[in-house]
mmCIF file of C-alpha atoms in Angstrom:
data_model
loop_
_atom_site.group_PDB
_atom_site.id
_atom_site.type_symbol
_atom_site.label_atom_id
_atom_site.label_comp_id
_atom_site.label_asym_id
_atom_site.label_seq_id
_atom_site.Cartn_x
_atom_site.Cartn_y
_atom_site.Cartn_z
ATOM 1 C CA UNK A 1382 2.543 -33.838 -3.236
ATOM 2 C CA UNK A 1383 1.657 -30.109 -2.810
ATOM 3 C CA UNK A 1384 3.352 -28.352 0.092
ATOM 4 C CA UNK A 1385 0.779 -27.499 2.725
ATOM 5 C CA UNK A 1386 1.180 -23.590 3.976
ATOM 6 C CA UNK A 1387 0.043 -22.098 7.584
ATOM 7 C CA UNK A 1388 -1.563 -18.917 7.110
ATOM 8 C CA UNK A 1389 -0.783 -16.315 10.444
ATOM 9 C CA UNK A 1390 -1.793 -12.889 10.947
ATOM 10 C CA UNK A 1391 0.598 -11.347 8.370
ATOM 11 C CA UNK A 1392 2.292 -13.850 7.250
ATOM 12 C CA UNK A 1393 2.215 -17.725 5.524
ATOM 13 C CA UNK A 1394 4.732 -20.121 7.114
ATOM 14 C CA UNK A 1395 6.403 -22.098 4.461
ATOM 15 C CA UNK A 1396 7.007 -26.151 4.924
ATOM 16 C CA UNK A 1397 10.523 -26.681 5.195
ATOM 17 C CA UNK A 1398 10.431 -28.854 2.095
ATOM 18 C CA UNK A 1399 9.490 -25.559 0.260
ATOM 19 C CA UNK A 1400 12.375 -25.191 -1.345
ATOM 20 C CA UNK A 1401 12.260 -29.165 -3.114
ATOM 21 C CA UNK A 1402 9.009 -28.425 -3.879
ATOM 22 C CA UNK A 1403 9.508 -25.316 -5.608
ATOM 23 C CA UNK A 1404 12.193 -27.289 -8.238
ATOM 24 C CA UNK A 1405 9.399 -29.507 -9.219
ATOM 25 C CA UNK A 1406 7.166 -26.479 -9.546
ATOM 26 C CA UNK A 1407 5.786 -26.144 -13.379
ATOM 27 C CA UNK A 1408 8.542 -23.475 -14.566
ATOM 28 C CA UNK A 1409 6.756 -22.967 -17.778
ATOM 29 C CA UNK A 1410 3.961 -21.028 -15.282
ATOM 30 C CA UNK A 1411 4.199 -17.104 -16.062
ATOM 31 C CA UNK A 1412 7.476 -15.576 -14.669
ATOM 32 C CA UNK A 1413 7.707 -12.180 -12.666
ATOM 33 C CA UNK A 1414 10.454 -10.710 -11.045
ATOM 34 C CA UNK A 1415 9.575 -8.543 -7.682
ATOM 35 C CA UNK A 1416 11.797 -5.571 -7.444
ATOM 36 C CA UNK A 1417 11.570 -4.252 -3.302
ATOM 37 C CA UNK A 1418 10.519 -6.519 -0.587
ATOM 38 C CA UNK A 1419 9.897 -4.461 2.035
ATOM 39 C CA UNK A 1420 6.207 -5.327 3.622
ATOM 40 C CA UNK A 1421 4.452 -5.233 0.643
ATOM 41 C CA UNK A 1422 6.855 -6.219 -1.791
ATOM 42 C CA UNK A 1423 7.766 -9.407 -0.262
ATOM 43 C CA UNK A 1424 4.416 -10.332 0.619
ATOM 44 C CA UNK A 1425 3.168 -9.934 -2.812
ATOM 45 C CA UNK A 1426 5.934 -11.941 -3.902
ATOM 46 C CA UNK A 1427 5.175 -14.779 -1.343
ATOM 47 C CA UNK A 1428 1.254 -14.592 -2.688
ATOM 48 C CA UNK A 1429 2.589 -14.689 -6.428
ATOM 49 C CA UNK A 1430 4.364 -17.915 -5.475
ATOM 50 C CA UNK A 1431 1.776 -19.577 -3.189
ATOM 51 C CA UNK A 1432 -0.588 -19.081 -6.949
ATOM 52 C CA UNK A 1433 2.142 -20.881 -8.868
ATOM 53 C CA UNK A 1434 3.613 -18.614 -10.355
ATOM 54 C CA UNK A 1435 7.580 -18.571 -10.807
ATOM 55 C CA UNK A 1436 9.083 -15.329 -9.155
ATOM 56 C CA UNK A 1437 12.600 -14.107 -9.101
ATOM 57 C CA UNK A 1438 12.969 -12.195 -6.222
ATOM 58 C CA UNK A 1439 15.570 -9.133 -6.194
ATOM 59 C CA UNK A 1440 16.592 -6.692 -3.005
ATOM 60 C CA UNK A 1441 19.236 -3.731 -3.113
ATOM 61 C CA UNK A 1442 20.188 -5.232 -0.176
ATOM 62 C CA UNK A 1443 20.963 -8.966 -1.619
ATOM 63 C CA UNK A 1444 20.366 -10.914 1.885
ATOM 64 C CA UNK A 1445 16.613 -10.335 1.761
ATOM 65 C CA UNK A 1446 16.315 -11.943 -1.694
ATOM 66 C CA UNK A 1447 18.087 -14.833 -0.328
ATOM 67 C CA UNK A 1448 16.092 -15.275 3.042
ATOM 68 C CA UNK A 1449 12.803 -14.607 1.273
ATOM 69 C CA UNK A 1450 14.440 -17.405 -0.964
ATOM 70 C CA UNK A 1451 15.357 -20.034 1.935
ATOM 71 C CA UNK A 1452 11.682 -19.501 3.499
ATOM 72 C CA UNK A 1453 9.659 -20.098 0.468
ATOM 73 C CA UNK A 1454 11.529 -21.652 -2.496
ATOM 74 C CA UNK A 1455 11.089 -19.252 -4.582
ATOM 75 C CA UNK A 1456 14.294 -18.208 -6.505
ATOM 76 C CA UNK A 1457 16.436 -15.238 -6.068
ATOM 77 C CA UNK A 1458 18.598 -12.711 -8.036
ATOM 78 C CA UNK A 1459 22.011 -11.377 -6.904
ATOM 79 C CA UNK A 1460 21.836 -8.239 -9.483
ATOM 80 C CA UNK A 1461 19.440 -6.541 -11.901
ATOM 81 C CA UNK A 1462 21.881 -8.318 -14.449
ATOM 82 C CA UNK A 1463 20.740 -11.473 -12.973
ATOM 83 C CA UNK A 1464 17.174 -10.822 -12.232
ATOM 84 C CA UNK A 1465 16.768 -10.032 -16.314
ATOM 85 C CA UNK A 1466 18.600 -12.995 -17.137
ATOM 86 C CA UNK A 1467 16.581 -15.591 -15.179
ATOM 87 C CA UNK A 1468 13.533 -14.299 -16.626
ATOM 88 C CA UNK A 1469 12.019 -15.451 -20.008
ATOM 89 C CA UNK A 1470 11.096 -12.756 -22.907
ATOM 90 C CA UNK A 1471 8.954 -11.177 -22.643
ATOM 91 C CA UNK A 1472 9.825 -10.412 -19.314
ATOM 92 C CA UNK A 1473 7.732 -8.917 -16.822
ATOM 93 C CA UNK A 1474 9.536 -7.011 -13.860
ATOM 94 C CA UNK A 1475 7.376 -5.358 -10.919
ATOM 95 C CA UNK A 1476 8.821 -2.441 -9.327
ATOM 96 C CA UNK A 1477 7.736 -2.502 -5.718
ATOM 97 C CA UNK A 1478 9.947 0.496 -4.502
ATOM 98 C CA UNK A 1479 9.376 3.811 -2.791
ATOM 99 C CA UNK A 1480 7.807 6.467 -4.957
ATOM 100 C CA UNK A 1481 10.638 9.294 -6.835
ATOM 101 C CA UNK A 1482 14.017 8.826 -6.879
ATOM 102 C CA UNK A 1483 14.195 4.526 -5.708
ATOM 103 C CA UNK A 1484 11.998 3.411 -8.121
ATOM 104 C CA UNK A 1485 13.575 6.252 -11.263
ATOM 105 C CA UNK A 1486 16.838 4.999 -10.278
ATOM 106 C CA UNK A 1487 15.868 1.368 -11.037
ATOM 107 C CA UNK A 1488 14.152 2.016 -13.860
ATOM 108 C CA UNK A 1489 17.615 3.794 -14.892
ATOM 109 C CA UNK A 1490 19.637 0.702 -14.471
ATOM 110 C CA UNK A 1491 17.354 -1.838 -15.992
ATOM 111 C CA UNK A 1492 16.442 -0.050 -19.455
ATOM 112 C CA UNK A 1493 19.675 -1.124 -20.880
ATOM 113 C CA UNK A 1494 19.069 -4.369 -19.871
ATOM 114 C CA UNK A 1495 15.920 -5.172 -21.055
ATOM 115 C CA UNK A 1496 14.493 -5.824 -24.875
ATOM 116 C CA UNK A 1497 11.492 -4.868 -26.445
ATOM 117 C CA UNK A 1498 8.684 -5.626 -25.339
ATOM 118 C CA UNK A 1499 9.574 -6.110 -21.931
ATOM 119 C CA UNK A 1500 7.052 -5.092 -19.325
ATOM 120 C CA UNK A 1501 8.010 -2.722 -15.894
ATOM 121 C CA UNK A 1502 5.215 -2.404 -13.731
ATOM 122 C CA UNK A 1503 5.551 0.951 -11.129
ATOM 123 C CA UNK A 1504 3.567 -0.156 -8.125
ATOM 124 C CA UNK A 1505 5.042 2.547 -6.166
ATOM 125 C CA UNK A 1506 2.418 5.193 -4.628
ATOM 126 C CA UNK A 1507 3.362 7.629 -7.415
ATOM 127 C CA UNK A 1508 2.192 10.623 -8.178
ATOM 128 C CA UNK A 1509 0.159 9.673 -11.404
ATOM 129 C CA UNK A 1510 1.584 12.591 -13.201
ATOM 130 C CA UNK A 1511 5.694 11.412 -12.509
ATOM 131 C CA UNK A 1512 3.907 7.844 -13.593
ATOM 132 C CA UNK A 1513 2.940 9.195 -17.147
ATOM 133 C CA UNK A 1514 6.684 11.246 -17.502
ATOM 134 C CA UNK A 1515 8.528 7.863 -16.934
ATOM 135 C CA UNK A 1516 6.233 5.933 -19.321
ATOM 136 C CA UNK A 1517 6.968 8.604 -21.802
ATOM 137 C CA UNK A 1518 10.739 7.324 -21.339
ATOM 138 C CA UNK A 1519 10.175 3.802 -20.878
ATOM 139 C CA UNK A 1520 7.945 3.256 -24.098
ATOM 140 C CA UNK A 1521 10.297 5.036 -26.090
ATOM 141 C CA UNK A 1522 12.701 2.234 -25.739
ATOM 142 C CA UNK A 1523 10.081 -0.085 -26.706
ATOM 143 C CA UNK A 1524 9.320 -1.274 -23.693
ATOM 144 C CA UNK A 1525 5.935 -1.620 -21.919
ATOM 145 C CA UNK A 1526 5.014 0.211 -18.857
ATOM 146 C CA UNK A 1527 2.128 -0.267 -15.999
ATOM 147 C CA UNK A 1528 1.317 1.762 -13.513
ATOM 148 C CA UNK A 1529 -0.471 -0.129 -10.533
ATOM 149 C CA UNK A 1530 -1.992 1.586 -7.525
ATOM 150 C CA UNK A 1531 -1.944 -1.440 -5.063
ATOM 151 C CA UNK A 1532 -3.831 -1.738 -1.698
ATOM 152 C CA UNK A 1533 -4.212 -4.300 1.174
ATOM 153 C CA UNK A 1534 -0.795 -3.470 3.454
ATOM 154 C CA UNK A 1535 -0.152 -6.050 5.636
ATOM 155 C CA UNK A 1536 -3.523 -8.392 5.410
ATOM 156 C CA UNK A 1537 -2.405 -8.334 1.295
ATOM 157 C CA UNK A 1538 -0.925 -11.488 1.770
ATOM 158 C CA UNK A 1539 -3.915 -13.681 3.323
ATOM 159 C CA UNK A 1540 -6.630 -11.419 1.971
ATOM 160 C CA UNK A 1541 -5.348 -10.310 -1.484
ATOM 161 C CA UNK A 1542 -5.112 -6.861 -2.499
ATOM 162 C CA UNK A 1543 -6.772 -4.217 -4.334
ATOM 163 C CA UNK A 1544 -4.855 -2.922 -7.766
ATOM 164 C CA UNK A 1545 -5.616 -0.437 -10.482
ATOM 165 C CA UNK A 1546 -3.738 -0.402 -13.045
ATOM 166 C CA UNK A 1547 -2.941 1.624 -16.244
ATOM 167 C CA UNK A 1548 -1.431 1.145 -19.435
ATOM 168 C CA UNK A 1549 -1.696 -0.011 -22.622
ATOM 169 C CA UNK A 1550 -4.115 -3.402 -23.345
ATOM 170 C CA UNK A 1551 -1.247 -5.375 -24.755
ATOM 171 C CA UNK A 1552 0.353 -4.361 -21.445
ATOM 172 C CA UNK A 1553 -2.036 -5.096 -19.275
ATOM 173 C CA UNK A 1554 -3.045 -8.282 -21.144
ATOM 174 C CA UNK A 1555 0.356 -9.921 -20.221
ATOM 175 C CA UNK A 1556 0.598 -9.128 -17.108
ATOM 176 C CA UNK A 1557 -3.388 -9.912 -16.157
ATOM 177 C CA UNK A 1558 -2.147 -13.707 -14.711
ATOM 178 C CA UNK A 1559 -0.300 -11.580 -11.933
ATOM 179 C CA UNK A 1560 -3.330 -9.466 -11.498
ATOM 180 C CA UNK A 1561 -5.785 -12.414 -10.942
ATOM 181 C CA UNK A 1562 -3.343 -14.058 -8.522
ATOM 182 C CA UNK A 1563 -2.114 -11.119 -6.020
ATOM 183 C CA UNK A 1564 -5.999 -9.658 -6.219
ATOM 184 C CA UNK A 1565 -8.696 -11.333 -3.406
ATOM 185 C CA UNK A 1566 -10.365 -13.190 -6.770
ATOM 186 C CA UNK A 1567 -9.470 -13.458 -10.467
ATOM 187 C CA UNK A 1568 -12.554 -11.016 -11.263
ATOM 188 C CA UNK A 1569 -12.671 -9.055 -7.921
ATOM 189 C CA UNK A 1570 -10.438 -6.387 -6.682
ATOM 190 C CA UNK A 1571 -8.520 -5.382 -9.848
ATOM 191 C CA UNK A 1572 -9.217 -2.887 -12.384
ATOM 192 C CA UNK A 1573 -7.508 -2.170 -15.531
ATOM 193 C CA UNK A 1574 -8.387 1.934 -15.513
ATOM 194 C CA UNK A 1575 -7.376 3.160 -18.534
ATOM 195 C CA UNK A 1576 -4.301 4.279 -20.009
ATOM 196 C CA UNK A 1577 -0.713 5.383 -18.512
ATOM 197 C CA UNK A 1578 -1.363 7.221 -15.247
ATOM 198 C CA UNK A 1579 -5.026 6.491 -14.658
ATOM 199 C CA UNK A 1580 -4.183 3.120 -12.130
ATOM 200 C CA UNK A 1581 -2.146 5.576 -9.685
ATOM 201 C CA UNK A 1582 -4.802 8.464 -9.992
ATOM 202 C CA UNK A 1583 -7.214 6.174 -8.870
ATOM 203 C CA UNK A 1584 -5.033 5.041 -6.105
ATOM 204 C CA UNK A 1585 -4.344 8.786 -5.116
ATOM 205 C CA UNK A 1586 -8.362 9.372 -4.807
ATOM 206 C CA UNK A 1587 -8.685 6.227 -2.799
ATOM 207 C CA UNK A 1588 -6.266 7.277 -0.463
ATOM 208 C CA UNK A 1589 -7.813 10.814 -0.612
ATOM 209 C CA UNK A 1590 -10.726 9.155 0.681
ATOM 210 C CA UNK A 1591 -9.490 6.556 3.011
ATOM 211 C CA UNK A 1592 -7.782 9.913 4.840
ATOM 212 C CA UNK A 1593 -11.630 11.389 5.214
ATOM 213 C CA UNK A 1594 -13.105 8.097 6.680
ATOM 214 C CA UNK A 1595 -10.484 7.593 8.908
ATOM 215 C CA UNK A 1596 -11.138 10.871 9.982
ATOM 216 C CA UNK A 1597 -14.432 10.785 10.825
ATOM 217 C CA UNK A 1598 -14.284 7.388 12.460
ATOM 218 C CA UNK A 1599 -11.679 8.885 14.974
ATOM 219 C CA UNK A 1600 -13.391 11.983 15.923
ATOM 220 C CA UNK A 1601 -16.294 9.919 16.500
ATOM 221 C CA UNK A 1602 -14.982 7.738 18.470
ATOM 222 C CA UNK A 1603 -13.219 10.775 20.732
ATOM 223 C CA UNK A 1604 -16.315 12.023 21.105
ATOM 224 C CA UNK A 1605 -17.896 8.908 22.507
ATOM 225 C CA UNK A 1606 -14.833 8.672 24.712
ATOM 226 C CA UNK A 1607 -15.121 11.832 25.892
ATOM 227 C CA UNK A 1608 -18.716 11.472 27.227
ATOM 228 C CA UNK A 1609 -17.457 10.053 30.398
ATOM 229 C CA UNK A 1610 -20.897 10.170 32.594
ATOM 230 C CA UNK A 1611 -22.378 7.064 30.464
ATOM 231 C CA UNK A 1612 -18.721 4.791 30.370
ATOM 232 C CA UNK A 1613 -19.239 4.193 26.931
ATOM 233 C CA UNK A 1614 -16.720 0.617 26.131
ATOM 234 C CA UNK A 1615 -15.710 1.476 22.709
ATOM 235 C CA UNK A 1616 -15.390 -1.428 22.004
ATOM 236 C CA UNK A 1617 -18.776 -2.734 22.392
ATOM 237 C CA UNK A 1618 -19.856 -0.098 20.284
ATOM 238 C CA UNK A 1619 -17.103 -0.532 17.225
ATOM 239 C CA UNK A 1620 -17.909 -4.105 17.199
ATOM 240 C CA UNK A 1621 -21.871 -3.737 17.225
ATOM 241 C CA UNK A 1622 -21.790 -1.184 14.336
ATOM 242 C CA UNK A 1623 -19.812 -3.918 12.078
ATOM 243 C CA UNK A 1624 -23.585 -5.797 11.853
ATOM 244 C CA UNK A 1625 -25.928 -4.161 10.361
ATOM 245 C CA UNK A 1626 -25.051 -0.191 10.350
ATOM 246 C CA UNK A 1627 -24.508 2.079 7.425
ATOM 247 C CA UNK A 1628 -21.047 2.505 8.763
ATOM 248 C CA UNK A 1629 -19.520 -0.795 8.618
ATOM 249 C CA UNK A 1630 -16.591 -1.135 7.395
ATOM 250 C CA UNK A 1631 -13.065 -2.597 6.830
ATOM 251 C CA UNK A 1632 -11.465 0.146 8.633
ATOM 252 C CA UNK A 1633 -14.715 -0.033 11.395
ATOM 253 C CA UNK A 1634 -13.106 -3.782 12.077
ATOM 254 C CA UNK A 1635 -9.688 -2.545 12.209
ATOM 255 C CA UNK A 1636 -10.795 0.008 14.721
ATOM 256 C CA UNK A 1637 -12.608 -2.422 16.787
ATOM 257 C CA UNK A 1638 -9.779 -4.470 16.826
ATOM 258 C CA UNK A 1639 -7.822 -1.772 18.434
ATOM 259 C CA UNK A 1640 -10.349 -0.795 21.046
ATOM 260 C CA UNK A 1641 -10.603 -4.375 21.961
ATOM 261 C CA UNK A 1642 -7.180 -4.396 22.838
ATOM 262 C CA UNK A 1643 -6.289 -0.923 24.162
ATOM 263 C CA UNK A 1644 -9.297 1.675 24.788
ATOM 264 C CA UNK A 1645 -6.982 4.123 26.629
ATOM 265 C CA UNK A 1646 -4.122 4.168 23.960
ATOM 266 C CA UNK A 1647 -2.150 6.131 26.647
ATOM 267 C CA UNK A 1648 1.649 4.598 25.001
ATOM 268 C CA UNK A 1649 0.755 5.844 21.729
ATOM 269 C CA UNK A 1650 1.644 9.684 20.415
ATOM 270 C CA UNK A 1651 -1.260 11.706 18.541
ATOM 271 C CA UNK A 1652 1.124 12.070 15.591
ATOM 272 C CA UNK A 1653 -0.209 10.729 12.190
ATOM 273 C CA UNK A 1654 1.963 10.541 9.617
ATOM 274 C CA UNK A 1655 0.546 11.553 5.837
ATOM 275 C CA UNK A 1656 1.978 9.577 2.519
ATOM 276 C CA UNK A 1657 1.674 11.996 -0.216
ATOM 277 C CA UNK A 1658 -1.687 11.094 -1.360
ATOM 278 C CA UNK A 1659 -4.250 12.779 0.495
ATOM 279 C CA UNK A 1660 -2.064 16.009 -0.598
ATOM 280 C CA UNK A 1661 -2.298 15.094 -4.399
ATOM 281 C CA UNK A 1662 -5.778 14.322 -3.958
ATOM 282 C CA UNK A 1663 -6.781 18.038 -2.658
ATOM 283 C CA UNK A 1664 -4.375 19.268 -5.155
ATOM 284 C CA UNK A 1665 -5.973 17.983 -8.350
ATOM 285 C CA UNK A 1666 -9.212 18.807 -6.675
ATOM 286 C CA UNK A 1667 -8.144 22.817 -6.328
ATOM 287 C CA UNK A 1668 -6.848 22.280 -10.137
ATOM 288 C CA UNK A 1669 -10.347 20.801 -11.227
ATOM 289 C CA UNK A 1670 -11.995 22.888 -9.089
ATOM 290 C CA UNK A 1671 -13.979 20.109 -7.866
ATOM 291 C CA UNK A 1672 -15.135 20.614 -4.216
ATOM 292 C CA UNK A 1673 -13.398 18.461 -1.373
ATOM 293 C CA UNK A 1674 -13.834 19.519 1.733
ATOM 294 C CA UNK A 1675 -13.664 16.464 3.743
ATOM 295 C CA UNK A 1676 -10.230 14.884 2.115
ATOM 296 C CA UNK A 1677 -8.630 18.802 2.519
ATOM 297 C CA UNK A 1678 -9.416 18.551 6.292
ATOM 298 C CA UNK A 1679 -8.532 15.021 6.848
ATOM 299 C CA UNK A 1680 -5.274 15.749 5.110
ATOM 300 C CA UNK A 1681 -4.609 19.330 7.475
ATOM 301 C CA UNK A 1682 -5.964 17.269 10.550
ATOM 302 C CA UNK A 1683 -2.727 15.105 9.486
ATOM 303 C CA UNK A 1684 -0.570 18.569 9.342
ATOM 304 C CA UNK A 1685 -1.746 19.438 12.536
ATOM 305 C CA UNK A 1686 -1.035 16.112 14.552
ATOM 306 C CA UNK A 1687 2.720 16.290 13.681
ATOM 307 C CA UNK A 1688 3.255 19.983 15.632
ATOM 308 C CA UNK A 1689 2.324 22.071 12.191
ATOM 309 C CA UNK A 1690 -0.044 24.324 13.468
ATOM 310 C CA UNK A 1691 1.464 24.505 16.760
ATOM 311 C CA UNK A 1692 2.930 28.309 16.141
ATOM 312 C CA UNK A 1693 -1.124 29.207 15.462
ATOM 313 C CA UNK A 1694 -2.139 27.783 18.026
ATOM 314 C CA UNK A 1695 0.157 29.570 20.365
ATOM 315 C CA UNK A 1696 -0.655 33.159 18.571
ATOM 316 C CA UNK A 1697 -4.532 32.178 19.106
ATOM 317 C CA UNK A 1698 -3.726 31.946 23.041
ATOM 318 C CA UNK A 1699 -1.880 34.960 22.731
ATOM 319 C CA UNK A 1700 -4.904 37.033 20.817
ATOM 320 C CA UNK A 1701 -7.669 36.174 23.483
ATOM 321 C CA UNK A 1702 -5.388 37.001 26.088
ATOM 322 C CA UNK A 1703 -4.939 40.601 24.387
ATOM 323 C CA UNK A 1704 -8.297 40.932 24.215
ATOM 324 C CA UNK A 1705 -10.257 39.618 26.394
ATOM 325 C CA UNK A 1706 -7.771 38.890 29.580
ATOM 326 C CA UNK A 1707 -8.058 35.419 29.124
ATOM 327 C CA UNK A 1708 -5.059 33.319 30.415
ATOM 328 C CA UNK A 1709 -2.313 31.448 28.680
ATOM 329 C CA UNK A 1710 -1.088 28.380 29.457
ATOM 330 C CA UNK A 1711 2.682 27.850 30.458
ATOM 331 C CA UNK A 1712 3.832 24.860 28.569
ATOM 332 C CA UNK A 1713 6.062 22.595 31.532
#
């Protein structure tokens, strides 16, 4: 009888029969291995096995293989050696790893490993450019490569997720099963872009953008907040403008789920942290000389939440005082 699975926020929690019912799982179903299962990585493993599909799951650190293992019934590999040898040929092996030196470092170790044809898959949040250099390697050792721009973060799991991929069709061919089961249906949400780097350039302009519309929603929002004479409740608005108005959104219902719980936000520190992307993204814009204003903002808005332009803001206090005798704050 199929196992029954409880769906929770950000999460599925497994029957604990999972495990029996994973041995009479169909193990002629198309194999992956999931290299990295850190939030996404381990959820996209637990969605590839909740679709039937047979994943070995691999961790530097071995323990998480093994836990993800005992929750779900999915199988486990104590090595790279061992990950390669539980899967069939051609094998497919998704690298789910932090962008640079991680994921180079594993492709490193499992190139001598693997035989032609194999398949890696980068789904790292790589610069599309260091995507297309390690192809260059990979492909000359007959192997396949993929790169995969993936999106969803935490609701991945329930929801599915977003991927854009690039590579070669023969590439992209095999590893379409994986692409129809971790995407939100088998013809929604993924994209096969083009060749070698295209999947992670299109996943550094939709961060690029995701940067400006989170942008805008915030000031907006501050600027509500800070018209204090008509006690605007945020969250009334947020959730009002999800029916109906141009600005709906994904992100709108994230932010109205926020203001429904804390309007104030007085715990939380006005840093935001920026990933890498929003920087590429202006970057090839400069190079292309394509106009993009709102992303290079967004991204220096980032910049100038973590203390960056602190030293001009100080020198602008400093100016009008010098000028105009206007007076300078004492920081306590």
């Amino acid at each position: 009888m199929k196992a029954q699975y409880v769906y929770t926020q950000h999460s599925i929690i497994f029957p604990t029969d999972a495990y029996a019912y994973a041995k009479e799982h169909d193990m002629s179903k198309p194999s992956i291995g999931m290299v990295g299962l850190g939030r996404m990585g381990a959820n996209m493993a637990r969605r590839l096995h909740l679709k039937g599909m047979n994943v070995i799951a691999y961790n530097r650190h071995a323990q998480k293989a093994q836990d993800l293992a005992q929750e779900t019934g999915m199988r486990a590999a104590s090595s790279l050696e061992d990950l390669v040898k539980q899967l069939p040929a051609p094998r497919v092996i998704w690298l789910m790893l932090p962008a640079g030196e991680a994921t180079q470092e594993h492709i490193d170790q499992l190139l001598p490993l693997l035989g032609k044809g194999d398949i890696l898959v980068n789904g790292a949040n790589a610069l599309y450019e260091d995507s297309m250099a390690q192809a260059a390697k990979v492909e000359a050792a007959g192997l396949h490569y993929v790169d995969a721009g993936v999106s969803g973060g935490v609701w991945g799991l329930q929801e599915g997720y977003a991927l854009m991929v690039g590579g070669s069709q023969e590439a992209v061919t095999q590893v379409t099963p994986f692409l129809k089961a971790l995407a939100p249906g088998e013809n929604q949400g993924w994209l096969h872009c083009g060749p070698v780097g295209s999947g992670h350039f299109v996943k550094m302009v939709h961060n690029g953008i995701e940067y400006g519309m989170m942008q805008a929603l915030a000031e907006g929002f501050a600027i509500l907040q800070a018209k204090t004479e008509f006690n605007l409740d945020l969250a009334n608005v947020a959730e009002m403008w999800r029916y109906g108005s141009v600005v709906r959104s994904w992100l709108l219902d994230l932010t109205a789920d926020t203001l429904h719980k804390d309007q104030v936000l007085a715990d939380i520190a006005p840093v935001v942290a920026d990933s890498g992307e929003g920087l590429w993204t202006a970057q090839a814009a400069l190079a292309m000389k394509i106009p993009a204003p709102v992303i290079t903002l967004a991204l220096q808005m980032r910049w100038a939440s973590q203390g960056k332009d602190d030293y001009a803001a100080k020198l602008l206090a400093m100016m009008r005082n010098q000028f105009g005798g206007h007076a300078v704050q004492k920081e306590d």
